[in-house]
């Protein structure tokens, strides 16, 4: 495998894994120990391949030229190894995980492809009309697994160039947001492809107390120091993940059921180092 082009090998590894898992599922072998051991060994090979890819500009450009099924397989494979933390175990000091995250976002943007594992089903829209509206999207209230959730539907524009730009923004926001896990950052639940035909929606917990602006208008400046501290903690966490929010304002700071702030709306967020 090492003698082959690493990009081709990554794509083939992804395709073979998809086919293998389908066959094993049909045969009832999905939990077989031998299968798990083989996948673990394959993960180690993938890490070695990926290190070669991200260390060479030519290989990175080749990844970004992937289209269709090849792009989807590569996106799913990188998402899988990131989820497992396999890249961290290979050595956390070489920045491999950071490079993988950035390449995943870029490939998703240029190929208009998102990891299949982010998609969820069973979301039930509760209101016909949007509860809130912003510059690029509308927020609807829905239910998922017995809990109230918010559906963020990106608005569609007539111009092809604008639509493409908004779609890229959707991909970037979903991929940046899904990796965030902090008490003062709004959780990412998944992507709903069913509630609106031909539209994708990002799903997150419903914040019934609304924005920090609404909270301050109704409750005054009580505990404002704590709110500021929580906002600062959330921002510090984002920066620790090499992410700049890019649009921090009152309407993008929500208040959860326990009256803690939650930073939201990562549509303009970027990596602090674009390389």
mmCIF file of C-alpha atoms in Angstrom:
data_model
loop_
_atom_site.group_PDB
_atom_site.id
_atom_site.type_symbol
_atom_site.label_atom_id
_atom_site.label_comp_id
_atom_site.label_asym_id
_atom_site.label_seq_id
_atom_site.Cartn_x
_atom_site.Cartn_y
_atom_site.Cartn_z
ATOM 1 C CA UNK A 1 0.000 0.000 0.000
ATOM 2 C CA UNK A 2 2.838 2.393 0.836
ATOM 3 C CA UNK A 3 4.174 2.281 -2.737
ATOM 4 C CA UNK A 4 0.855 3.489 -4.218
ATOM 5 C CA UNK A 5 -0.305 7.076 -4.535
ATOM 6 C CA UNK A 6 -1.562 7.930 -1.026
ATOM 7 C CA UNK A 7 -4.661 9.806 -2.239
ATOM 8 C CA UNK A 8 -5.712 6.906 -4.457
ATOM 9 C CA UNK A 9 -5.036 4.517 -1.584
ATOM 10 C CA UNK A 10 -7.169 6.580 0.815
ATOM 11 C CA UNK A 11 -10.094 6.635 -1.602
ATOM 12 C CA UNK A 12 -9.800 2.908 -2.259
ATOM 13 C CA UNK A 13 -9.550 2.166 1.464
ATOM 14 C CA UNK A 14 -12.733 4.117 2.048
ATOM 15 C CA UNK A 15 -14.591 2.294 -0.729
ATOM 16 C CA UNK A 16 -13.392 -1.142 0.390
ATOM 17 C CA UNK A 17 -14.413 -0.384 3.973
ATOM 18 C CA UNK A 18 -17.929 0.640 2.936
ATOM 19 C CA UNK A 19 -18.374 -2.544 0.910
ATOM 20 C CA UNK A 20 -16.887 -4.738 3.642
ATOM 21 C CA UNK A 21 -19.144 -3.310 6.345
ATOM 22 C CA UNK A 22 -22.210 -3.785 4.143
ATOM 23 C CA UNK A 23 -21.351 -7.437 3.547
ATOM 24 C CA UNK A 24 -20.587 -8.063 7.220
ATOM 25 C CA UNK A 25 -23.866 -6.434 8.223
ATOM 26 C CA UNK A 26 -25.800 -8.701 5.857
ATOM 27 C CA UNK A 27 -23.991 -11.750 7.239
ATOM 28 C CA UNK A 28 -24.516 -10.669 10.849
ATOM 29 C CA UNK A 29 -20.798 -10.189 11.456
ATOM 30 C CA UNK A 30 -20.804 -6.474 12.280
ATOM 31 C CA UNK A 31 -19.671 -7.168 15.864
ATOM 32 C CA UNK A 32 -17.187 -9.889 14.982
ATOM 33 C CA UNK A 33 -13.893 -9.454 16.816
ATOM 34 C CA UNK A 34 -11.851 -10.319 13.736
ATOM 35 C CA UNK A 35 -13.598 -7.541 11.838
ATOM 36 C CA UNK A 36 -12.874 -5.037 14.609
ATOM 37 C CA UNK A 37 -9.218 -6.079 14.686
ATOM 38 C CA UNK A 38 -8.952 -5.718 10.908
ATOM 39 C CA UNK A 39 -10.515 -2.245 10.991
ATOM 40 C CA UNK A 40 -8.166 -1.206 13.794
ATOM 41 C CA UNK A 41 -5.178 -2.312 11.717
ATOM 42 C CA UNK A 42 -6.618 -0.519 8.703
ATOM 43 C CA UNK A 43 -6.987 2.641 10.788
ATOM 44 C CA UNK A 44 -3.259 2.558 11.503
ATOM 45 C CA UNK A 45 -2.539 2.278 7.764
ATOM 46 C CA UNK A 46 -4.905 5.172 7.078
ATOM 47 C CA UNK A 47 -3.079 7.362 9.594
ATOM 48 C CA UNK A 48 0.209 6.683 7.811
ATOM 49 C CA UNK A 49 -1.378 7.463 4.452
ATOM 50 C CA UNK A 50 -3.004 10.610 5.746
ATOM 51 C CA UNK A 51 0.270 11.897 7.160
ATOM 52 C CA UNK A 52 1.781 11.567 3.689
ATOM 53 C CA UNK A 53 -1.174 13.375 2.113
ATOM 54 C CA UNK A 54 -1.198 16.400 4.415
ATOM 55 C CA UNK A 55 2.585 16.792 4.300
ATOM 56 C CA UNK A 56 2.645 17.355 0.536
ATOM 57 C CA UNK A 57 0.915 20.226 -1.234
ATOM 58 C CA UNK A 58 0.502 18.161 -4.394
ATOM 59 C CA UNK A 59 -1.376 15.460 -2.516
ATOM 60 C CA UNK A 60 -3.614 17.961 -0.723
ATOM 61 C CA UNK A 61 -4.566 19.509 -4.056
ATOM 62 C CA UNK A 62 -5.339 16.037 -5.400
ATOM 63 C CA UNK A 63 -7.719 15.432 -2.488
ATOM 64 C CA UNK A 64 -9.510 18.702 -3.216
ATOM 65 C CA UNK A 65 -10.071 17.584 -6.815
ATOM 66 C CA UNK A 66 -12.084 14.545 -5.723
ATOM 67 C CA UNK A 67 -15.697 14.521 -6.856
ATOM 68 C CA UNK A 68 -18.841 12.457 -6.442
ATOM 69 C CA UNK A 69 -18.496 9.074 -4.773
ATOM 70 C CA UNK A 70 -14.734 9.432 -4.325
ATOM 71 C CA UNK A 71 -15.190 12.709 -2.429
ATOM 72 C CA UNK A 72 -17.979 11.210 -0.320
ATOM 73 C CA UNK A 73 -15.901 8.162 0.586
ATOM 74 C CA UNK A 74 -12.908 10.308 1.513
ATOM 75 C CA UNK A 75 -15.037 12.689 3.604
ATOM 76 C CA UNK A 76 -16.617 9.752 5.445
ATOM 77 C CA UNK A 77 -13.245 8.122 6.058
ATOM 78 C CA UNK A 78 -11.619 11.254 7.494
ATOM 79 C CA UNK A 79 -14.699 11.891 9.635
ATOM 80 C CA UNK A 80 -14.508 8.332 10.962
ATOM 81 C CA UNK A 81 -10.864 8.509 12.011
ATOM 82 C CA UNK A 82 -11.444 11.934 13.599
ATOM 83 C CA UNK A 83 -14.393 10.544 15.551
ATOM 84 C CA UNK A 84 -12.293 7.639 16.789
ATOM 85 C CA UNK A 85 -9.381 9.861 17.798
ATOM 86 C CA UNK A 86 -7.033 7.622 15.818
ATOM 87 C CA UNK A 87 -4.938 10.553 14.645
ATOM 88 C CA UNK A 88 -4.335 11.710 18.219
ATOM 89 C CA UNK A 89 -3.021 8.309 19.219
ATOM 90 C CA UNK A 90 -0.503 8.550 16.407
ATOM 91 C CA UNK A 91 1.157 11.552 18.042
ATOM 92 C CA UNK A 92 -0.629 14.643 19.292
ATOM 93 C CA UNK A 93 2.295 16.999 18.788
ATOM 94 C CA UNK A 94 2.509 16.883 14.994
ATOM 95 C CA UNK A 95 -0.796 18.677 14.374
ATOM 96 C CA UNK A 96 -2.198 15.807 12.309
ATOM 97 C CA UNK A 97 -5.705 16.131 13.759
ATOM 98 C CA UNK A 98 -5.766 19.870 13.094
ATOM 99 C CA UNK A 99 -4.624 19.317 9.506
ATOM 100 C CA UNK A 100 -7.224 16.598 9.010
ATOM 101 C CA UNK A 101 -10.023 18.848 10.274
ATOM 102 C CA UNK A 102 -9.024 21.644 7.926
ATOM 103 C CA UNK A 103 -8.666 19.392 4.909
ATOM 104 C CA UNK A 104 -12.066 17.848 5.681
ATOM 105 C CA UNK A 105 -13.696 21.288 5.715
ATOM 106 C CA UNK A 106 -12.024 22.319 2.453
ATOM 107 C CA UNK A 107 -12.967 19.076 0.689
ATOM 108 C CA UNK A 108 -16.543 19.392 1.911
ATOM 109 C CA UNK A 109 -16.763 22.952 0.601
ATOM 110 C CA UNK A 110 -15.370 22.262 -2.870
ATOM 111 C CA UNK A 111 -17.173 18.940 -3.400
ATOM 112 C CA UNK A 112 -20.472 19.944 -1.755
ATOM 113 C CA UNK A 113 -20.274 16.792 0.356
ATOM 114 C CA UNK A 114 -20.893 16.180 4.050
ATOM 115 C CA UNK A 115 -20.096 13.118 6.192
ATOM 116 C CA UNK A 116 -22.993 10.665 6.149
ATOM 117 C CA UNK A 117 -22.677 10.209 9.924
ATOM 118 C CA UNK A 118 -23.875 13.783 10.533
ATOM 119 C CA UNK A 119 -27.327 13.146 9.070
ATOM 120 C CA UNK A 120 -30.203 12.277 11.390
ATOM 121 C CA UNK A 121 -33.789 11.202 10.753
ATOM 122 C CA UNK A 122 -37.017 11.422 12.726
ATOM 123 C CA UNK A 123 -37.128 15.198 13.216
ATOM 124 C CA UNK A 124 -40.724 16.464 13.458
ATOM 125 C CA UNK A 125 -41.341 20.121 12.635
ATOM 126 C CA UNK A 126 -43.789 21.670 15.130
ATOM 127 C CA UNK A 127 -44.438 25.065 13.523
ATOM 128 C CA UNK A 128 -45.188 25.915 9.903
ATOM 129 C CA UNK A 129 -43.736 29.388 10.190
ATOM 130 C CA UNK A 130 -40.226 30.318 11.279
ATOM 131 C CA UNK A 131 -39.898 31.450 14.885
ATOM 132 C CA UNK A 132 -36.893 33.653 14.124
ATOM 133 C CA UNK A 133 -35.110 34.899 11.031
ATOM 134 C CA UNK A 134 -31.582 36.054 10.340
ATOM 135 C CA UNK A 135 -29.537 37.276 7.418
ATOM 136 C CA UNK A 136 -28.924 33.834 5.939
ATOM 137 C CA UNK A 137 -31.357 31.485 7.661
ATOM 138 C CA UNK A 138 -34.617 30.900 9.485
ATOM 139 C CA UNK A 139 -35.150 29.065 12.773
ATOM 140 C CA UNK A 140 -38.035 26.609 13.184
ATOM 141 C CA UNK A 141 -39.091 24.736 16.310
ATOM 142 C CA UNK A 142 -39.162 20.944 16.020
ATOM 143 C CA UNK A 143 -38.979 17.746 18.059
ATOM 144 C CA UNK A 144 -36.299 15.058 17.970
ATOM 145 C CA UNK A 145 -36.243 11.976 20.200
ATOM 146 C CA UNK A 146 -38.775 13.583 22.527
ATOM 147 C CA UNK A 147 -36.852 16.834 22.952
ATOM 148 C CA UNK A 148 -37.538 20.280 21.515
ATOM 149 C CA UNK A 149 -34.927 21.270 18.953
ATOM 150 C CA UNK A 150 -34.220 24.179 16.634
ATOM 151 C CA UNK A 151 -34.020 23.720 12.870
ATOM 152 C CA UNK A 152 -31.760 26.204 11.136
ATOM 153 C CA UNK A 153 -32.730 26.320 7.466
ATOM 154 C CA UNK A 154 -30.403 28.243 5.184
ATOM 155 C CA UNK A 155 -32.229 30.608 2.843
ATOM 156 C CA UNK A 156 -32.022 29.943 -0.888
ATOM 157 C CA UNK A 157 -30.975 32.709 -3.241
ATOM 158 C CA UNK A 158 -31.733 32.855 -6.973
ATOM 159 C CA UNK A 159 -28.219 33.618 -8.187
ATOM 160 C CA UNK A 160 -26.124 30.477 -8.695
ATOM 161 C CA UNK A 161 -23.003 32.168 -7.335
ATOM 162 C CA UNK A 162 -24.814 33.201 -4.159
ATOM 163 C CA UNK A 163 -26.365 29.751 -3.708
ATOM 164 C CA UNK A 164 -22.946 28.123 -4.032
ATOM 165 C CA UNK A 165 -21.452 30.516 -1.504
ATOM 166 C CA UNK A 166 -24.247 29.836 1.000
ATOM 167 C CA UNK A 167 -23.893 26.081 0.513
ATOM 168 C CA UNK A 168 -20.155 26.307 1.217
ATOM 169 C CA UNK A 169 -20.942 28.290 4.338
ATOM 170 C CA UNK A 170 -23.389 25.581 5.439
ATOM 171 C CA UNK A 171 -20.768 22.849 5.011
ATOM 172 C CA UNK A 172 -18.126 24.824 6.886
ATOM 173 C CA UNK A 173 -20.456 25.726 9.744
ATOM 174 C CA UNK A 174 -21.675 22.146 10.197
ATOM 175 C CA UNK A 175 -18.158 20.688 10.222
ATOM 176 C CA UNK A 176 -16.712 23.296 12.571
ATOM 177 C CA UNK A 177 -19.697 23.189 14.915
ATOM 178 C CA UNK A 178 -19.957 19.389 15.165
ATOM 179 C CA UNK A 179 -16.515 19.185 16.806
ATOM 180 C CA UNK A 180 -17.301 21.686 19.569
ATOM 181 C CA UNK A 181 -18.095 20.424 23.057
ATOM 182 C CA UNK A 182 -18.217 22.973 25.873
ATOM 183 C CA UNK A 183 -20.716 24.005 28.592
ATOM 184 C CA UNK A 184 -21.037 27.495 27.099
ATOM 185 C CA UNK A 185 -21.273 26.539 23.423
ATOM 186 C CA UNK A 186 -24.563 25.473 21.823
ATOM 187 C CA UNK A 187 -24.423 21.721 21.061
ATOM 188 C CA UNK A 188 -24.691 20.426 17.507
ATOM 189 C CA UNK A 189 -27.263 17.631 17.146
ATOM 190 C CA UNK A 190 -26.996 16.816 13.458
ATOM 191 C CA UNK A 191 -28.246 17.598 9.957
ATOM 192 C CA UNK A 192 -31.894 17.009 9.071
ATOM 193 C CA UNK A 193 -32.482 16.288 5.347
ATOM 194 C CA UNK A 194 -36.202 15.499 5.653
ATOM 195 C CA UNK A 195 -38.153 18.417 7.147
ATOM 196 C CA UNK A 196 -37.791 20.613 4.057
ATOM 197 C CA UNK A 197 -37.542 18.924 0.635
ATOM 198 C CA UNK A 198 -34.374 20.023 -1.192
ATOM 199 C CA UNK A 199 -33.139 21.826 1.934
ATOM 200 C CA UNK A 200 -30.716 20.766 4.642
ATOM 201 C CA UNK A 201 -31.234 21.990 8.205
ATOM 202 C CA UNK A 202 -28.811 22.082 11.111
ATOM 203 C CA UNK A 203 -30.350 20.805 14.336
ATOM 204 C CA UNK A 204 -29.545 21.950 17.876
ATOM 205 C CA UNK A 205 -31.327 21.957 21.263
ATOM 206 C CA UNK A 206 -34.129 24.498 21.582
ATOM 207 C CA UNK A 207 -33.188 27.432 23.802
ATOM 208 C CA UNK A 208 -36.539 28.509 25.255
ATOM 209 C CA UNK A 209 -35.075 31.552 27.038
ATOM 210 C CA UNK A 210 -33.936 33.003 23.718
ATOM 211 C CA UNK A 211 -31.019 35.362 23.282
ATOM 212 C CA UNK A 212 -28.946 37.159 25.891
ATOM 213 C CA UNK A 213 -30.519 40.410 24.643
ATOM 214 C CA UNK A 214 -34.002 39.117 25.431
ATOM 215 C CA UNK A 215 -32.814 37.849 28.803
ATOM 216 C CA UNK A 216 -31.278 41.202 29.752
ATOM 217 C CA UNK A 217 -34.363 43.097 28.587
ATOM 218 C CA UNK A 218 -36.592 40.943 30.791
ATOM 219 C CA UNK A 219 -34.309 40.524 33.806
ATOM 220 C CA UNK A 220 -32.069 43.570 33.847
ATOM 221 C CA UNK A 221 -28.362 43.382 34.629
ATOM 222 C CA UNK A 222 -28.625 40.788 37.393
ATOM 223 C CA UNK A 223 -25.680 38.364 37.257
ATOM 224 C CA UNK A 224 -24.247 40.193 34.263
ATOM 225 C CA UNK A 225 -20.702 39.514 35.517
ATOM 226 C CA UNK A 226 -21.400 35.775 35.405
ATOM 227 C CA UNK A 227 -22.775 36.069 31.880
ATOM 228 C CA UNK A 228 -19.644 37.905 30.753
ATOM 229 C CA UNK A 229 -17.444 35.288 32.406
ATOM 230 C CA UNK A 230 -19.302 32.464 30.630
ATOM 231 C CA UNK A 231 -19.032 34.246 27.282
ATOM 232 C CA UNK A 232 -15.296 34.688 27.842
ATOM 233 C CA UNK A 233 -14.955 31.002 28.764
ATOM 234 C CA UNK A 234 -16.792 29.969 25.616
ATOM 235 C CA UNK A 235 -14.600 32.204 23.469
ATOM 236 C CA UNK A 236 -11.442 30.902 25.122
ATOM 237 C CA UNK A 237 -12.559 27.368 24.293
ATOM 238 C CA UNK A 238 -13.150 28.284 20.639
ATOM 239 C CA UNK A 239 -9.688 29.818 20.451
ATOM 240 C CA UNK A 240 -8.199 26.675 22.008
ATOM 241 C CA UNK A 241 -9.717 24.818 19.054
ATOM 242 C CA UNK A 242 -8.107 27.303 16.615
ATOM 243 C CA UNK A 243 -11.526 28.745 15.742
ATOM 244 C CA UNK A 244 -12.476 32.412 15.447
ATOM 245 C CA UNK A 245 -16.218 32.956 15.845
ATOM 246 C CA UNK A 246 -16.389 35.842 13.391
ATOM 247 C CA UNK A 247 -19.887 37.090 14.278
ATOM 248 C CA UNK A 248 -20.179 37.340 18.062
ATOM 249 C CA UNK A 249 -23.098 39.578 19.039
ATOM 250 C CA UNK A 250 -26.103 39.506 21.316
ATOM 251 C CA UNK A 251 -28.375 37.667 18.897
ATOM 252 C CA UNK A 252 -25.821 34.834 18.642
ATOM 253 C CA UNK A 253 -25.540 34.329 22.400
ATOM 254 C CA UNK A 254 -28.368 32.171 23.750
ATOM 255 C CA UNK A 255 -29.519 31.281 27.270
ATOM 256 C CA UNK A 256 -30.173 27.618 28.079
ATOM 257 C CA UNK A 257 -32.695 26.036 30.452
ATOM 258 C CA UNK A 258 -30.260 26.377 33.371
ATOM 259 C CA UNK A 259 -29.705 30.083 32.638
ATOM 260 C CA UNK A 260 -26.176 29.622 31.282
ATOM 261 C CA UNK A 261 -25.030 31.284 28.066
ATOM 262 C CA UNK A 262 -24.464 29.294 24.883
ATOM 263 C CA UNK A 263 -22.450 30.724 22.011
ATOM 264 C CA UNK A 264 -24.182 29.979 18.703
ATOM 265 C CA UNK A 265 -24.194 30.614 14.947
ATOM 266 C CA UNK A 266 -20.829 29.588 13.524
ATOM 267 C CA UNK A 267 -21.629 30.489 9.915
ATOM 268 C CA UNK A 268 -18.838 33.068 9.737
ATOM 269 C CA UNK A 269 -16.390 31.115 11.878
ATOM 270 C CA UNK A 270 -12.979 30.284 10.465
ATOM 271 C CA UNK A 271 -9.824 28.536 11.561
ATOM 272 C CA UNK A 272 -7.433 30.992 13.165
ATOM 273 C CA UNK A 273 -4.663 29.781 10.829
ATOM 274 C CA UNK A 274 -5.933 29.195 7.321
ATOM 275 C CA UNK A 275 -2.977 27.111 6.206
#
